[in-house]
């Protein structure tokens, strides 16, 4: 064969989609609601993120065991630059081969986490040949010209090298998974940004800082001072952190774009949070990772990195108001809510109801494997089965209906809540004009206010209630939840009464299987969901 033909044939072999390939995972948005389509239908990611160092073939057993116990359907797994390109230009994707093969055997989907230039802002996952060559792969410089521990987003060679290996990774992925689509999404870098320094002050960065702010940024991120000009002129006291966000987003977007050109999978970035309750947000004072995808620079990321679909929050604050605020701020018509990390302490499990009820694409507790590495104080003090159990209970409830739930969420029919730190009643406006009134720490009988002894059910010492409700028909709702008393009542758009409440489950064909009808004492004090999650189908009747 002539050389040109050979090259053309090889190229066609890598670019062609295999025959009988499953449809590629993709994100869709309609009327502000989002879905991740997998095999052509909405998919709910009940995720489990492995610990950082579990990305080796021999480690996987302890990951699959915990993911299975958690009833997760998706595992989030790091793939590190240092492991796939230990010597420059020599790629080793053997871990990926094993990972994908075993994930299929385990009936799990995957989300790959690309740990490269930035991992929790630092460069620890770059290969030695990168770490040891500061001249070619420069660090950020502070105002005095002193190197910082982060790589500079203006390091052209760093970008080139990171991009080259990422493209090789995506090409390999296409080759081994372009038919079955075990991998659903790719996270590009991990918690990018910089602690302790607001931006790069090296000459190349300084020169860019003095340039006019790119029009696409001004168009999305509202100017604070002048309508146009350089970063300081347009954004005043916020100029440094916005500039750094732009520089990092541009770098990441560049890598994502090149990767998607060879294998087009949804891509996202994850961010360490800034305080979502500080409103309006003050300029950076060393209180968060500058340049990272914090909520108030989502627009800068959207402008500078259009190949990144989602800016996602890593939730490690235990404060219920802060968690709610973050979910609200990261969920936008142009940004699907996806929680790739949430602490693995028991108290976080109830937030799965809130997130999935809000229509999130999925949630993944962090540190789900049996490496006996406890994530306290960010997460659980335990690293065994008891750490997994609270999440297993919730995922176990959603697992049989995950496809259906994702479809309802995409149609905007779902709502959700988690018990607040104040333990106070809450209410959810439901489609059709009904309202769900939620109270916590109740017994199954009567109201707490009538209970002179003020005793509470065991196990409710800490907030643990959560409920997700889907409208499944006219005036008909599916309730999934735990440790919550629910009353559905008339609201602004409806008045009436509860006609029927059935406890049951869905079979594997998605058909409702009634176990019993709740009536009498089981409904007179509201619908009391206790420690074990259950499913209720509730039919309301409009007033006669
Ligand atoms: C957030 C990071 O994204 C994770 O990789 C991990 O380091 C956790 N923090 C802490 O366990």
Coordinates of C-alpha atoms in Angstrom, one line a residue, residues 239-437:
X239 CA -9.9 42.6 38.0
X240 CA -7.2 40.3 39.3
X241 CA -9.4 37.3 40.1
X242 CA -11.5 37.7 37.0
X243 CA -8.4 37.9 34.9
X244 CA -7.0 34.7 36.5
X245 CA -10.4 32.9 36.0
X246 CA -10.2 33.9 32.3
X247 CA -6.6 32.8 31.9
X248 CA -7.3 29.4 33.5
X249 CA -10.6 28.9 31.7
X250 CA -9.0 29.7 28.4
X251 CA -6.3 27.1 29.1
X252 CA -8.8 24.4 30.1
X253 CA -11.1 25.3 27.3
X254 CA -8.3 24.9 24.8
X255 CA -7.5 21.4 26.1
X256 CA -11.2 20.4 26.1
X257 CA -11.8 21.7 22.6
X258 CA -8.8 19.7 21.3
X259 CA -10.0 16.5 23.1
X260 CA -13.5 16.8 21.8
X261 CA -12.3 17.2 18.3
X262 CA -11.1 13.6 18.5
X263 CA -13.8 12.2 20.7
X264 CA -16.8 14.3 21.5
X265 CA -17.9 13.6 25.1
X266 CA -19.5 16.1 27.5
X267 CA -16.9 17.9 29.6
X268 CA -17.0 19.8 32.8
X269 CA -14.9 21.5 35.4
X270 CA -15.3 21.2 39.2
X271 CA -14.7 23.9 41.7
X272 CA -13.7 24.4 45.3
X273 CA -16.4 26.8 46.6
X274 CA -16.3 30.3 47.7
X275 CA -18.8 31.4 50.4
X276 CA -22.1 31.4 48.6
X277 CA -23.7 33.3 51.4
X278 CA -21.5 36.3 51.0
X279 CA -23.8 38.5 48.9
X280 CA -22.8 40.5 47.0
X281 CA -19.4 38.7 46.8
X282 CA -16.5 40.8 47.9
X283 CA -13.2 41.0 46.0
X284 CA -10.8 38.1 46.7
X285 CA -9.0 38.3 50.0
X286 CA -7.2 35.0 50.1
X287 CA -10.5 33.3 51.1
X288 CA -10.9 31.0 48.1
X289 CA -9.0 29.6 45.1
X290 CA -8.7 32.6 42.8
X291 CA -9.3 31.8 39.2
X292 CA -11.1 28.6 40.0
X293 CA -14.7 28.0 38.8
X294 CA -16.4 29.7 41.7
X295 CA -20.0 30.7 41.2
X296 CA -19.5 34.4 40.5
X297 CA -17.1 33.7 37.5
X298 CA -19.3 31.1 35.8
X299 CA -19.9 33.6 33.0
X300 CA -16.2 34.1 32.5
X301 CA -15.8 30.3 32.2
X302 CA -18.7 30.2 29.8
X303 CA -17.1 32.9 27.7
X304 CA -13.5 31.6 27.7
X305 CA -14.2 27.9 27.6
X306 CA -17.2 27.2 25.4
X307 CA -16.1 23.5 25.1
X308 CA -16.8 23.0 28.8
X309 CA -20.4 22.2 29.3
X310 CA -20.8 22.4 33.0
X311 CA -19.2 24.3 35.9
X312 CA -19.8 22.0 38.9
X313 CA -19.6 22.6 42.6
X314 CA -17.7 20.3 45.0
X315 CA -19.8 20.5 48.2
X316 CA -17.9 20.1 51.4
X317 CA -19.6 22.8 53.5
X318 CA -22.0 21.2 56.0
X319 CA -24.0 24.5 56.4
X320 CA -27.4 23.8 55.0
X321 CA -28.0 27.4 53.9
X322 CA -24.7 27.4 52.0
X323 CA -25.5 24.1 50.3
X324 CA -28.8 25.4 49.2
X325 CA -27.3 28.6 47.9
X326 CA -24.6 26.7 46.0
X327 CA -27.1 24.5 44.3
X328 CA -29.2 27.5 43.3
X329 CA -26.2 29.4 42.0
X330 CA -24.7 26.6 39.9
X331 CA -28.0 25.6 38.4
X332 CA -28.8 27.8 35.5
X333 CA -30.4 27.5 32.1
X334 CA -26.9 27.5 30.6
X335 CA -25.4 25.3 33.3
X336 CA -26.8 22.0 34.4
X337 CA -26.5 21.1 38.1
X338 CA -24.1 18.2 38.6
X339 CA -22.5 17.6 41.9
X340 CA -19.3 15.6 41.2
X341 CA -18.2 15.7 44.8
X342 CA -20.1 15.9 48.1
X343 CA -18.7 14.9 51.5
X344 CA -19.2 11.3 52.5
X345 CA -20.3 12.0 56.0
X346 CA -23.8 10.7 56.8
X347 CA -25.3 14.2 57.0
X348 CA -24.6 14.8 53.3
X349 CA -26.7 11.9 52.1
X350 CA -30.0 13.8 52.6
X351 CA -28.8 16.4 50.0
X352 CA -29.1 13.8 47.3
X353 CA -32.9 14.3 47.5
X354 CA -32.6 18.0 47.3
X355 CA -30.2 17.9 44.3
X356 CA -32.1 15.2 42.3
X357 CA -35.4 16.9 43.2
X358 CA -34.0 20.1 41.7
X359 CA -33.2 18.2 38.5
X360 CA -29.5 17.6 38.9
X361 CA -27.9 15.3 36.5
X362 CA -26.4 13.4 39.4
X363 CA -24.5 13.5 42.7
X364 CA -21.4 11.7 43.7
X365 CA -20.2 11.4 47.3
X366 CA -16.4 11.6 47.5
X367 CA -14.1 8.9 48.9
X368 CA -16.3 5.8 48.1
X369 CA -13.8 2.9 48.2
X370 CA -12.5 0.6 50.9
X371 CA -9.0 1.9 51.3
X372 CA -9.6 2.7 54.9
X373 CA -8.8 6.4 54.4
X374 CA -11.2 8.5 56.4
X375 CA -12.1 11.9 55.0
X376 CA -13.0 13.6 58.3
X377 CA -13.4 16.6 58.8
X378 CA -14.5 17.1 55.2
X379 CA -16.3 13.8 55.3
X380 CA -16.9 10.7 57.3
X381 CA -14.7 9.6 60.3
X382 CA -15.2 6.1 58.9
X383 CA -14.0 4.4 55.8
X384 CA -15.8 1.1 55.8
X385 CA -19.3 -0.1 55.0
X386 CA -20.9 2.2 57.6
X387 CA -19.6 5.2 55.6
X388 CA -21.3 3.9 52.5
X389 CA -24.6 2.9 54.0
X390 CA -26.4 6.3 54.3
X391 CA -25.7 6.9 50.6
X392 CA -26.7 3.3 49.7
X393 CA -30.1 3.9 51.3
X394 CA -30.8 6.9 49.1
X395 CA -29.3 5.6 45.9
X396 CA -31.1 2.3 46.5
X397 CA -34.4 4.1 46.5
X398 CA -33.6 6.0 43.2
X399 CA -31.8 3.2 41.4
X400 CA -34.9 1.3 40.1
X401 CA -36.4 4.5 38.7
X402 CA -33.2 6.3 37.7
X403 CA -34.1 6.6 34.0
X404 CA -37.6 7.6 34.7
X405 CA -36.6 10.1 37.3
X406 CA -34.1 11.7 34.9
X407 CA -36.9 12.0 32.3
X408 CA -39.3 13.6 34.8
X409 CA -36.5 16.0 35.9
X410 CA -35.9 16.9 32.2
X411 CA -39.6 17.7 32.0
X412 CA -39.3 20.0 35.0
X413 CA -41.6 17.8 37.1
X414 CA -39.4 17.2 40.1
X415 CA -38.8 19.0 43.4
X416 CA -36.7 18.2 46.4
X417 CA -35.6 19.3 49.8
X418 CA -33.3 18.3 52.6
X419 CA -33.8 19.0 56.3
X420 CA -32.1 22.3 57.3
X421 CA -29.8 22.7 60.2
X422 CA -32.6 24.6 62.0
X423 CA -34.8 21.6 61.7
X424 CA -37.7 23.9 60.8
X425 CA -40.7 23.1 58.5
X426 CA -40.3 23.7 54.8
X427 CA -42.6 23.7 51.9
X428 CA -42.2 22.9 48.2
X429 CA -44.4 24.3 45.5
X430 CA -45.4 21.4 43.3
X431 CA -46.5 21.4 39.6
X432 CA -50.3 21.8 39.3
X433 CA -50.5 24.3 42.1
X434 CA -50.2 21.9 45.0
X435 CA -47.8 22.4 48.0
X436 CA -45.9 19.9 49.9
X437 CA -45.5 20.8 53.6

